[in-house]
Coordinates of N, CA, C and O in Angstrom, one line a residue:
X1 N 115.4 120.1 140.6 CA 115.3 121.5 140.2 C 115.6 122.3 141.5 O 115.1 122.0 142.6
X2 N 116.3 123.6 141.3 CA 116.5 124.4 143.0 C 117.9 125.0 142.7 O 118.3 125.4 141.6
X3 N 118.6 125.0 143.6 CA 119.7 125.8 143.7 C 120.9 124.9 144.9 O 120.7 124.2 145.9
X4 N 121.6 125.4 144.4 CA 122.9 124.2 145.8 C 124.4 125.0 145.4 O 125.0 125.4 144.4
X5 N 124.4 124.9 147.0 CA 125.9 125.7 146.7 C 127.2 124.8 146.5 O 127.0 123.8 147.2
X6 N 128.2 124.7 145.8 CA 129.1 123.8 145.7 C 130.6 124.2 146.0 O 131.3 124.8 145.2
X7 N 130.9 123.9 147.4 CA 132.2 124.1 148.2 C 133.5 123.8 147.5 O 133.3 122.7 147.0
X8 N 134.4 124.1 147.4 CA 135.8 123.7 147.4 C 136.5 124.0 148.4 O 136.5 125.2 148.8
X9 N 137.6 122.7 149.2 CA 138.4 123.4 150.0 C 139.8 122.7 149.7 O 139.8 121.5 149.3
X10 N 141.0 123.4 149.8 CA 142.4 122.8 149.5 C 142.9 123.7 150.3 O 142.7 124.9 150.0
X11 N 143.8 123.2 151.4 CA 144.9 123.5 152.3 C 144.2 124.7 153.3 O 144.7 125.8 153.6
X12 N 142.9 124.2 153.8 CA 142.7 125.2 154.7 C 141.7 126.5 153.8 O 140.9 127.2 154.4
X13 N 142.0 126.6 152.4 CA 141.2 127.3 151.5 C 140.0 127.2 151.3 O 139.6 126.1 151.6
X14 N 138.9 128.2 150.9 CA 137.7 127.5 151.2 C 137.2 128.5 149.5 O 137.7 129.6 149.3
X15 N 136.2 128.0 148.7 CA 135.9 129.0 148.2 C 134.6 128.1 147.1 O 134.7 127.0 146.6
X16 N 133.4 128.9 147.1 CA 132.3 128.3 147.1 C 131.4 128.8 145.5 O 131.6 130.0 145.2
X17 N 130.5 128.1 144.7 CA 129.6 128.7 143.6 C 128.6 128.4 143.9 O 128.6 127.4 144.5
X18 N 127.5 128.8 143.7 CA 125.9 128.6 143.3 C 125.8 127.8 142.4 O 126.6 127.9 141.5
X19 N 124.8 126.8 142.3 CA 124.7 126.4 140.9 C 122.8 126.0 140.9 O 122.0 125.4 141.7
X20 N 122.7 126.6 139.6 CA 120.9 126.3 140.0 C 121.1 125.5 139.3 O 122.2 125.3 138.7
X21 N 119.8 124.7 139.1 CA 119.5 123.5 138.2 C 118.1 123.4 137.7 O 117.3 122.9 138.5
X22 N 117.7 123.9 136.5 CA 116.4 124.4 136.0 C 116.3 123.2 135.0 O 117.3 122.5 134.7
X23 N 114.8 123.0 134.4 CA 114.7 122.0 133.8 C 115.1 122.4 132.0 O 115.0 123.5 131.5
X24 N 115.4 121.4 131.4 CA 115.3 120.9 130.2 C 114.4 121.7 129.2 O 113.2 121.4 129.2
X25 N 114.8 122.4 128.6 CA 113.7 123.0 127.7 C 114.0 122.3 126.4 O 115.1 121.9 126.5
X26 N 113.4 121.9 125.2 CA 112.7 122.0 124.0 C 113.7 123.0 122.8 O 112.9 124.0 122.6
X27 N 114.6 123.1 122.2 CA 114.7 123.6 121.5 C 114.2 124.2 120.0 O 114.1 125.3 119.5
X28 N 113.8 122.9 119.5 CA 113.1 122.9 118.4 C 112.4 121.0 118.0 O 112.9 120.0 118.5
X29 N 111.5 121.1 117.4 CA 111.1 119.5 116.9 C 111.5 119.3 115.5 O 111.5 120.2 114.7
X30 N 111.7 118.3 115.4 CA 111.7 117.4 113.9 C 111.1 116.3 114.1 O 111.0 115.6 115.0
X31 N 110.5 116.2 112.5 CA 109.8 114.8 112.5 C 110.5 114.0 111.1 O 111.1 114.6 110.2
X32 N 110.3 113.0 111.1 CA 110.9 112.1 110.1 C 110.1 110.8 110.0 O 109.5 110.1 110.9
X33 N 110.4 110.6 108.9 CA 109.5 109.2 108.4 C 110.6 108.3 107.3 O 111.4 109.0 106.6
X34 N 110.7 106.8 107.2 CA 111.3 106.6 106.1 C 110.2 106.1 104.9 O 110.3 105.1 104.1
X35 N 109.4 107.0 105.0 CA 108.7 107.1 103.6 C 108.5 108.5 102.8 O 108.9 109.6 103.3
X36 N 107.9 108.3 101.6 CA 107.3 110.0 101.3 C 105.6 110.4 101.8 O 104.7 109.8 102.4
X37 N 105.8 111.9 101.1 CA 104.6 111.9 102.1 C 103.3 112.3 101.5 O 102.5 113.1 101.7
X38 N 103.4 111.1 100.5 CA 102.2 110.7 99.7 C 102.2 109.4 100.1 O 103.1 108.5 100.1
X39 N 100.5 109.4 100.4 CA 100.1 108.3 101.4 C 99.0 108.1 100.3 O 98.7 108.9 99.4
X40 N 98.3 106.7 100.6 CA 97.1 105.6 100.0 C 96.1 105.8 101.3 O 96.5 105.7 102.5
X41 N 95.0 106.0 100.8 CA 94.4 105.6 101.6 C 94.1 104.5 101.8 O 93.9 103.7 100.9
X42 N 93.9 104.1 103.7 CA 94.0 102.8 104.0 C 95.4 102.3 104.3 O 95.5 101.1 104.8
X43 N 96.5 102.9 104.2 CA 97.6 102.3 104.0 C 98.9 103.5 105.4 O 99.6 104.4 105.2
X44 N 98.5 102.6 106.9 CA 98.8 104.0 107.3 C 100.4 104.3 107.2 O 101.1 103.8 106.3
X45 N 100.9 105.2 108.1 CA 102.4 105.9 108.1 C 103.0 105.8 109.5 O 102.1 105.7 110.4
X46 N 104.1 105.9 109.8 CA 104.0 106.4 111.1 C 105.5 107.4 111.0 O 106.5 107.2 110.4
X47 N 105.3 108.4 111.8 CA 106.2 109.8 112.4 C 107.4 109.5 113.5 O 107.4 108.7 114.5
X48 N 108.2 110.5 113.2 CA 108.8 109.9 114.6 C 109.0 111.5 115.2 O 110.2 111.8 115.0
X49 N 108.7 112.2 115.6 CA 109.1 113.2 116.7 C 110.2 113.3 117.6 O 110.1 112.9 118.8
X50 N 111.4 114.0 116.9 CA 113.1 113.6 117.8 C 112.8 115.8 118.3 O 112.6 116.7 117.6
X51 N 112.9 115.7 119.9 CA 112.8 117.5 120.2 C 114.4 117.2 120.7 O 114.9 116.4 121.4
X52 N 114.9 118.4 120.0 CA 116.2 118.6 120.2 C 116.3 119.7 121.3 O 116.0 120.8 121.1
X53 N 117.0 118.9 122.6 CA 117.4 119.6 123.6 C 118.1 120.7 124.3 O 119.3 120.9 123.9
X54 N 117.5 121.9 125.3 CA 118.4 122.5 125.7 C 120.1 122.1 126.2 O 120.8 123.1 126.3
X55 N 120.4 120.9 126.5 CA 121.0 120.1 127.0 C 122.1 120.0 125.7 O 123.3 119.7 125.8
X56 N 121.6 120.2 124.8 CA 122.7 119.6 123.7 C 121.8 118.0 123.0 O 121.6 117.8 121.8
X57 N 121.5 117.3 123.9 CA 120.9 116.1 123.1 C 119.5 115.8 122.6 O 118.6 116.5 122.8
X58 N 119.5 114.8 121.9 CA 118.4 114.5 121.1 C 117.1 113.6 122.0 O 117.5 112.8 122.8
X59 N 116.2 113.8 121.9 CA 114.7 113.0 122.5 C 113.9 112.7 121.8 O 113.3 113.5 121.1
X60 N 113.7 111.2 121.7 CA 112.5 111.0 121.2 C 110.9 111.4 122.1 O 110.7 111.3 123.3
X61 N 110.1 111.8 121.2 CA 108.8 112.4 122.2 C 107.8 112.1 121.1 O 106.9 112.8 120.9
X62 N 107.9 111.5 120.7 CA 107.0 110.6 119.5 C 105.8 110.4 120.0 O 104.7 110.7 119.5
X63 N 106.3 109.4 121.7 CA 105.2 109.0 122.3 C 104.2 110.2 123.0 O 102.9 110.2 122.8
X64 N 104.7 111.0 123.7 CA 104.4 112.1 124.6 C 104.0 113.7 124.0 O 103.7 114.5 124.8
X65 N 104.1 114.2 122.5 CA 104.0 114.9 121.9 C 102.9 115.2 121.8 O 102.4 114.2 122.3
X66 N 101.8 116.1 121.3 CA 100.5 116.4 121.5 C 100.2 116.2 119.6 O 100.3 117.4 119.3
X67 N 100.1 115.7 118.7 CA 99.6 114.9 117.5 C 98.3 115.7 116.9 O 97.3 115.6 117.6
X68 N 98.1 116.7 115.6 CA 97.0 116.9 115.0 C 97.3 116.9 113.7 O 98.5 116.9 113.3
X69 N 96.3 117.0 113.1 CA 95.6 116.8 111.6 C 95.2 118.5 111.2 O 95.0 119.2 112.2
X70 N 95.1 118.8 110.4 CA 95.0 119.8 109.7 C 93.3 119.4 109.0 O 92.3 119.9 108.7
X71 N 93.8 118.4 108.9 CA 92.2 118.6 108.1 C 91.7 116.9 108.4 O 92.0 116.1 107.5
X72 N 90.9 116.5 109.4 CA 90.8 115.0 109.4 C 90.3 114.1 108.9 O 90.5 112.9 109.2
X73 N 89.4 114.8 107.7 CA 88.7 114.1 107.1 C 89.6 113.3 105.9 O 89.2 112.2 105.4
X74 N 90.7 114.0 105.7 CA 91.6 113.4 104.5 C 92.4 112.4 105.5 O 92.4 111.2 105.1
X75 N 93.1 112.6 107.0 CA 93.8 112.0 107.9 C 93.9 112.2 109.2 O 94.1 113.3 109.8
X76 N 93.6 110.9 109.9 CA 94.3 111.0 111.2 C 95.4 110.4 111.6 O 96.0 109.6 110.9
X77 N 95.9 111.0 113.2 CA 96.8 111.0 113.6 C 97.2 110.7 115.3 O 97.2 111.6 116.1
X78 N 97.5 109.6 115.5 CA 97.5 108.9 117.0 C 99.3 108.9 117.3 O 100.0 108.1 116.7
X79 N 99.7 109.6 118.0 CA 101.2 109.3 118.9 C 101.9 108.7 117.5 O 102.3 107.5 117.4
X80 N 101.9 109.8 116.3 CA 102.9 109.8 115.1 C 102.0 108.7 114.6 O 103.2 108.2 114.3
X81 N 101.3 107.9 114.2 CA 100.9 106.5 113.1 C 99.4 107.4 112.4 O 98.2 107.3 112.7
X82 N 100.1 108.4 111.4 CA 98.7 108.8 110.2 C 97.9 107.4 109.2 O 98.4 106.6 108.4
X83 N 96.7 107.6 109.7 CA 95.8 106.9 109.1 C 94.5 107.6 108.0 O 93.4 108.0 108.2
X84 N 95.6 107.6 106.8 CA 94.7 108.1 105.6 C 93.2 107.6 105.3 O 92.8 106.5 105.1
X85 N 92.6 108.8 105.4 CA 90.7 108.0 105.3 C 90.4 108.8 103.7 O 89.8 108.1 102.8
X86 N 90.8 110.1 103.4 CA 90.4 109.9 101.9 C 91.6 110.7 101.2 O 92.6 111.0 101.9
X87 N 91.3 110.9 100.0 CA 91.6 111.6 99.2 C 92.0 113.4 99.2 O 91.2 114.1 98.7
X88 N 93.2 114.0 99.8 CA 93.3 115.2 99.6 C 94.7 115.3 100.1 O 95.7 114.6 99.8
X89 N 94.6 116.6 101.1 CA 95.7 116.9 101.5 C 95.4 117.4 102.9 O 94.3 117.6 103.4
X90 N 96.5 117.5 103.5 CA 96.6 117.7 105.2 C 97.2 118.2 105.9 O 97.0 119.4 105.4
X91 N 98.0 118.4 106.7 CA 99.7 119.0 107.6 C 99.4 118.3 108.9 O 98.5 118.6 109.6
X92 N 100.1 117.5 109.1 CA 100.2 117.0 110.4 C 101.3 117.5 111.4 O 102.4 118.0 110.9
X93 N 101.2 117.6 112.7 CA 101.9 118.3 113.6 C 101.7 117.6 115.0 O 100.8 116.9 115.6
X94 N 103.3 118.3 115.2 CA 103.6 117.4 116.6 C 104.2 118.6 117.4 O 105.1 119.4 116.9
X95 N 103.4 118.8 118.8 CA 104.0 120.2 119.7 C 104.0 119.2 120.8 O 103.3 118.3 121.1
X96 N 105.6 119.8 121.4 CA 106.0 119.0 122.8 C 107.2 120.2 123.0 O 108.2 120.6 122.3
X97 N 106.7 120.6 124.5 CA 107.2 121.5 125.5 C 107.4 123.3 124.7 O 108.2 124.1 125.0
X98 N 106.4 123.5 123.6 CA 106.3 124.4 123.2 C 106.4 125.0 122.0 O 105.8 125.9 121.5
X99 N 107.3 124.0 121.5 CA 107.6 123.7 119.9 C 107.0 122.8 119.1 O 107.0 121.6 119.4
X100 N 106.5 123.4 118.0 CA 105.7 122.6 117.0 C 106.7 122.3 115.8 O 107.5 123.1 115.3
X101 N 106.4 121.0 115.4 CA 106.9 120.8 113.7 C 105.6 119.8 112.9 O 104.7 119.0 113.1
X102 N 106.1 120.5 112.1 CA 104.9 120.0 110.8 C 105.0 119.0 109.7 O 106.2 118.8 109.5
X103 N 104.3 118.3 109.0 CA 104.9 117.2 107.7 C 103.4 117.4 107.0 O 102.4 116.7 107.4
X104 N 103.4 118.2 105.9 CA 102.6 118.2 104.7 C 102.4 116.6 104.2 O 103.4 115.9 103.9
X105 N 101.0 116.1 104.0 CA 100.9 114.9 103.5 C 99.9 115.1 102.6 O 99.0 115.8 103.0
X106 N 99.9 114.3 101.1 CA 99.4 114.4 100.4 C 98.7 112.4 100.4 O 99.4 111.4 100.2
X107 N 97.1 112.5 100.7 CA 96.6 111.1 100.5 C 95.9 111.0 99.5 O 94.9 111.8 99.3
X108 N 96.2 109.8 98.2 CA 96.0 109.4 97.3 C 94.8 108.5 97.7 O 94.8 108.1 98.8
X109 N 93.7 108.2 96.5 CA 92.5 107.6 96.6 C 93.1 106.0 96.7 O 94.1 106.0 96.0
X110 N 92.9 104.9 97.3 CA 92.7 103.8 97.5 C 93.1 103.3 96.2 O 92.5 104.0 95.4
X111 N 93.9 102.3 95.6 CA 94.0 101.5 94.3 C 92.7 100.2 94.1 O 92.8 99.0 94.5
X112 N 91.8 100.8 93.4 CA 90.6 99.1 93.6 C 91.5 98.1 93.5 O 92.5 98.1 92.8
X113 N 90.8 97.0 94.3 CA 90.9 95.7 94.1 C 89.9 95.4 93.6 O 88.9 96.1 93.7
X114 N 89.8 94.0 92.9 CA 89.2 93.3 92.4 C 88.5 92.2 93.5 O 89.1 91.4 94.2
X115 N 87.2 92.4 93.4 CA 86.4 91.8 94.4 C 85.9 90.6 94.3 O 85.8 89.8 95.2
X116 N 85.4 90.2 92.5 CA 84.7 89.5 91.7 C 85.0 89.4 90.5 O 85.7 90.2 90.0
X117 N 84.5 88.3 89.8 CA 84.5 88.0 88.6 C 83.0 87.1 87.8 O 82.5 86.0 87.9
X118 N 82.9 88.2 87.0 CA 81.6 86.8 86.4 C 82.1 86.8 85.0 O 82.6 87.6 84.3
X119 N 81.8 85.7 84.8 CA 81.6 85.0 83.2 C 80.6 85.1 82.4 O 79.5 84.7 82.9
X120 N 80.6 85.4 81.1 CA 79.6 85.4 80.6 C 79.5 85.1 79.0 O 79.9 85.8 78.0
X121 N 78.9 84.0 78.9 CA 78.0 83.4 79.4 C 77.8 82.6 80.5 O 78.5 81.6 80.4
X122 N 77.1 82.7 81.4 CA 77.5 82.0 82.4 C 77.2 80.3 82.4 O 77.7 79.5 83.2
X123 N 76.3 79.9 81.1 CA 76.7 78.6 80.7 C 76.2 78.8 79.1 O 75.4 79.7 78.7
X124 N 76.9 78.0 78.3 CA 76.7 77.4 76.9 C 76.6 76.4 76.3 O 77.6 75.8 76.4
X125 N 75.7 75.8 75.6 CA 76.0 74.4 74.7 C 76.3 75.2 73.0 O 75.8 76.1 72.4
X126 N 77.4 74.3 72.6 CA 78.0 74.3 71.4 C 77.8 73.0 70.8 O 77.7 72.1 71.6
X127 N 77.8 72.9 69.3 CA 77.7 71.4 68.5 C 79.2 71.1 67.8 O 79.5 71.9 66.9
X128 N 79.9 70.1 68.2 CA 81.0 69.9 67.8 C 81.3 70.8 66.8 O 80.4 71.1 66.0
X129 N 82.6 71.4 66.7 CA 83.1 71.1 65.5 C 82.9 73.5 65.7 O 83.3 74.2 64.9
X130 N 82.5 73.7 66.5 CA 82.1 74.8 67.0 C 82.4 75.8 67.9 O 82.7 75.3 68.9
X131 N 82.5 77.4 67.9 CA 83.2 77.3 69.1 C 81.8 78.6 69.9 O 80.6 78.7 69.5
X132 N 82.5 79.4 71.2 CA 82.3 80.1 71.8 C 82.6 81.1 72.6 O 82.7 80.9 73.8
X133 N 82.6 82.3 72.2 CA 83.5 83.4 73.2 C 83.0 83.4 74.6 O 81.8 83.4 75.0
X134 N 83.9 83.5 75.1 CA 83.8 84.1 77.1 C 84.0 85.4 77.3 O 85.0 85.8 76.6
X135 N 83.6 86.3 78.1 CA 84.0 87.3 78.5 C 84.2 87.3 79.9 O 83.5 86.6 80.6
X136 N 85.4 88.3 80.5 CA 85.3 87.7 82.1 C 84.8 89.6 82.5 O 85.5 90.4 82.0
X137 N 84.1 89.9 83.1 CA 84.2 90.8 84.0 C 84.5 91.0 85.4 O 84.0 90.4 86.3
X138 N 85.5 92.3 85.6 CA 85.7 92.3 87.4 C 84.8 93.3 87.8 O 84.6 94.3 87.2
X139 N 84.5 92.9 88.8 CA 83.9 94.3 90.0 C 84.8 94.6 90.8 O 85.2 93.6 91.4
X140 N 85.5 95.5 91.1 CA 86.2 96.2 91.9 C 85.7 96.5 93.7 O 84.6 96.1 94.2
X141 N 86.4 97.1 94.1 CA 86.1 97.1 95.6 C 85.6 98.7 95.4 O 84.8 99.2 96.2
X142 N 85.9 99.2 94.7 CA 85.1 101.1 95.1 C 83.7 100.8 94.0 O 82.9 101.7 93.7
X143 N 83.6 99.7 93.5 CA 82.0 99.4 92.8 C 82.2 99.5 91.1 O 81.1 99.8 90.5
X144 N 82.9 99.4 90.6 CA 83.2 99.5 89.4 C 83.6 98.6 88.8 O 84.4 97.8 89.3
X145 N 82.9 98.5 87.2 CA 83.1 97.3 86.7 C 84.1 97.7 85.3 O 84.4 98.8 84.8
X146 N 84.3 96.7 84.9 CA 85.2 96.4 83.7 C 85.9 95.0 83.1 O 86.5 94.2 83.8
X147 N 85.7 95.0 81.8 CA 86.2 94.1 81.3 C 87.3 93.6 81.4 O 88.2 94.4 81.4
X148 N 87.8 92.4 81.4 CA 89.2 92.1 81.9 C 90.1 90.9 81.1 O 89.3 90.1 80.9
X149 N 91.1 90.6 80.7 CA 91.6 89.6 80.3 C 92.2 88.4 81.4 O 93.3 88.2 81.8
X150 N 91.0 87.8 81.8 CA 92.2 87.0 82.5 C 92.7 85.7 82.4 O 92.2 85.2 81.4
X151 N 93.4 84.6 83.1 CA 94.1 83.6 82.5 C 92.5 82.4 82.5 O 91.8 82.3 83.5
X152 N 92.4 82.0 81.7 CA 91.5 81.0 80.9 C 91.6 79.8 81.1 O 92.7 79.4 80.7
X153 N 90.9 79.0 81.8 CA 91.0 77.3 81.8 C 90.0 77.0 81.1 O 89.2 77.8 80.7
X154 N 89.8 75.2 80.9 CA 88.9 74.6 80.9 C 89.5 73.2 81.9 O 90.7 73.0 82.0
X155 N 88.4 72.5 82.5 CA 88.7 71.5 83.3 C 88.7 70.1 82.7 O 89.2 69.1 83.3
X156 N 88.2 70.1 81.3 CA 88.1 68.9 80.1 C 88.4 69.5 79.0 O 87.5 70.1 78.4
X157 N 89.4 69.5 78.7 CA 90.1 69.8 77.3 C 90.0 69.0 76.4 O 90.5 69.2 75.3
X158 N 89.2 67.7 76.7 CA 88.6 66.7 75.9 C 87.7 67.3 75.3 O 87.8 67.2 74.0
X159 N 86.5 68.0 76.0 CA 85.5 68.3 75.3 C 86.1 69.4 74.9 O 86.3 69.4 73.6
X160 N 86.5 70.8 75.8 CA 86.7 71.7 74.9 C 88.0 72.8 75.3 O 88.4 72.8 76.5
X161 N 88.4 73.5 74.6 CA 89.9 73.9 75.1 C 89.5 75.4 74.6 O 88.9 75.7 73.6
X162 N 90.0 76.4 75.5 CA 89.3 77.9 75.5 C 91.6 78.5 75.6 O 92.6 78.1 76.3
X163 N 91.5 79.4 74.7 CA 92.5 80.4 74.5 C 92.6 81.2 75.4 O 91.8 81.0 76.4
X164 N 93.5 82.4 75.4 CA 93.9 83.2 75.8 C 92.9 83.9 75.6 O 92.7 84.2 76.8
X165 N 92.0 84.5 75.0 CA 91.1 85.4 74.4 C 89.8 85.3 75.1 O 88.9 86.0 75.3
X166 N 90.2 83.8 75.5 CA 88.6 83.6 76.2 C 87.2 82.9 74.6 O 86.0 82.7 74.4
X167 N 88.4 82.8 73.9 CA 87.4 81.3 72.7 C 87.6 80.0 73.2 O 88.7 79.4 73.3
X168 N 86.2 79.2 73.4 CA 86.6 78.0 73.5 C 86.2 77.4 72.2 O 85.5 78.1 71.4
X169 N 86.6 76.2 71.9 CA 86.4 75.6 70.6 C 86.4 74.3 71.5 O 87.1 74.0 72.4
X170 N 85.4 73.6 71.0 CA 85.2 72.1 70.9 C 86.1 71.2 70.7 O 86.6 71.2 69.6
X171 N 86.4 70.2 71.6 CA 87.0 68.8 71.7 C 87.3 68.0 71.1 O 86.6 68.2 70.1
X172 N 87.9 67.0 71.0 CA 88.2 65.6 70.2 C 87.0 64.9 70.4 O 86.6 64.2 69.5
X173 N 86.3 64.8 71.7 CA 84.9 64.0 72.1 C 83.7 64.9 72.8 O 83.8 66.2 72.9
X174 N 82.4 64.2 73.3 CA 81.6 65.3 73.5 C 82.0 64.7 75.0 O 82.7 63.9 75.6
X175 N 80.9 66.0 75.5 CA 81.0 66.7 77.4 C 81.0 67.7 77.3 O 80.9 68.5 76.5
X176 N 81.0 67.7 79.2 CA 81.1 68.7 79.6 C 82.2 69.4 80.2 O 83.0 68.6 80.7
X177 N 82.5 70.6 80.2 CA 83.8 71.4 81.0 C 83.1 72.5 81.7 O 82.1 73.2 81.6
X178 N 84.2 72.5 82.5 CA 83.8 74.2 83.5 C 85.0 75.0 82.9 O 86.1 74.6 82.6
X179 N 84.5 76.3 82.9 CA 85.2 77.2 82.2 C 86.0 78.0 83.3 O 85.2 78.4 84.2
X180 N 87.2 78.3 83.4 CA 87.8 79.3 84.5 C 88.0 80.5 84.2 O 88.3 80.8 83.1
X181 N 87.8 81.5 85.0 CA 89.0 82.5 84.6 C 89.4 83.3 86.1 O 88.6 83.6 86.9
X182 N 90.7 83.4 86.0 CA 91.3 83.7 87.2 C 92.3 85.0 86.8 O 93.0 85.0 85.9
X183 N 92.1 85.9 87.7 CA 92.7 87.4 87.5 C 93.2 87.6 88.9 O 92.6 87.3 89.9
X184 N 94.1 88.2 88.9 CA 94.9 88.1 90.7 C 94.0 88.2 92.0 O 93.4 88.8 92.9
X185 N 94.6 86.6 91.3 CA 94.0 85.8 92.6 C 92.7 85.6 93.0 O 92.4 85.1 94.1
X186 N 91.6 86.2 91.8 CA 90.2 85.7 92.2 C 89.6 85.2 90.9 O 89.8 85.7 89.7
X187 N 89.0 84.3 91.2 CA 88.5 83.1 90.2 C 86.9 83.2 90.4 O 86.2 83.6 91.3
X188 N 86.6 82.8 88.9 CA 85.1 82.8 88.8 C 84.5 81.2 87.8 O 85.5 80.7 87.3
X189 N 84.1 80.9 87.7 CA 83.8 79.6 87.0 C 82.2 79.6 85.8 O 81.2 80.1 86.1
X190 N 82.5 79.0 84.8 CA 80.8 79.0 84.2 C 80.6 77.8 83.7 O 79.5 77.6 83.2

């Protein structure tokens, strides 16, 4: 940065310019994501901050950009990677060398997962020739329960063979079976 004079000479000719050299300013920011900007909570994002140059060219300042949250409790925001904590709405922003840009995000509540499964009854005796309903319930991961259909075994289909519905009906011989039921990817047994 400073000032320097820049000489020309041809045939004895001499003839001279100033030339300063000031820094780089900031024209304006953009940010971009290749997602939309409806977020899950739990599920984070990340930003990219491009400040378009006095210079003519493009910078990334993603890393170096100063990063806030509009409202933190719905989201935060570390060097562009938003990390949705609940449910609402936000504006996230990125200021680098003077210029601010913004990205409205809207975070959706978390989708439960399924944590558990019980059976119920959790054991039964039937007399040949007899049957018995199952029900499966899930507990979810935000604490909520509900009834569920899910895929049905028995481990002795000798003794006894359980449907889709969750009826078992009694075997060709007597015994015992364990009853399954498995719903993505979590299993419970009775």
């Amino acid at each position: 940065l400073g000032t320097t004079t820049i000489v020309a000479t041809l045939n004895g000719v001499t003839a001279s310019a100033n030339l300063t050299i000031s820094a780089a300013t900031i024209s304006s920011i953009q940010l971009s994501t290749l997602y939309q900007n409806s977020l899950t909570v739990g599920v984070s994002q990340s930003l990219t901050a491009t400040a378009s140059m006095s210079y003519g060219l493009a910078q990334d300042v993603t890393k170096t950009a100063v990063w806030a949250s509009s409202n933190t409790a719905v989201a935060t925001v570390t060097a562009g990677v938003i990390t949705p904590l609940s449910a609402g709405t936000t504006k996230i922003s990125a200021t680098s060398g003077g210029q601010t840009a913004s990205y409205s995000v809207l975070v959706n509540a978390a989708i439960p997962t399924i944590k558990s499964i019980t059976i119920s009854p959790s054991t039964a005796s039937i007399a040949q020739g007899f049957s018995q309903q199952f029900t499966a319930t899930a507990t979810y991961s935000d604490g909520t329960t509900t009834i569920v259909t899910p895929v049905w075994t028995a481990n002795n289909s000798f003794a006894a063979y359980i449907n889709s519905s969750g009826l078992a009906t009694t075997g060709v011989s007597l015994g015992t079976t364990t009853i399954v039921a498995t719903l993505n990817g979590v299993t419970a047994s009775a």
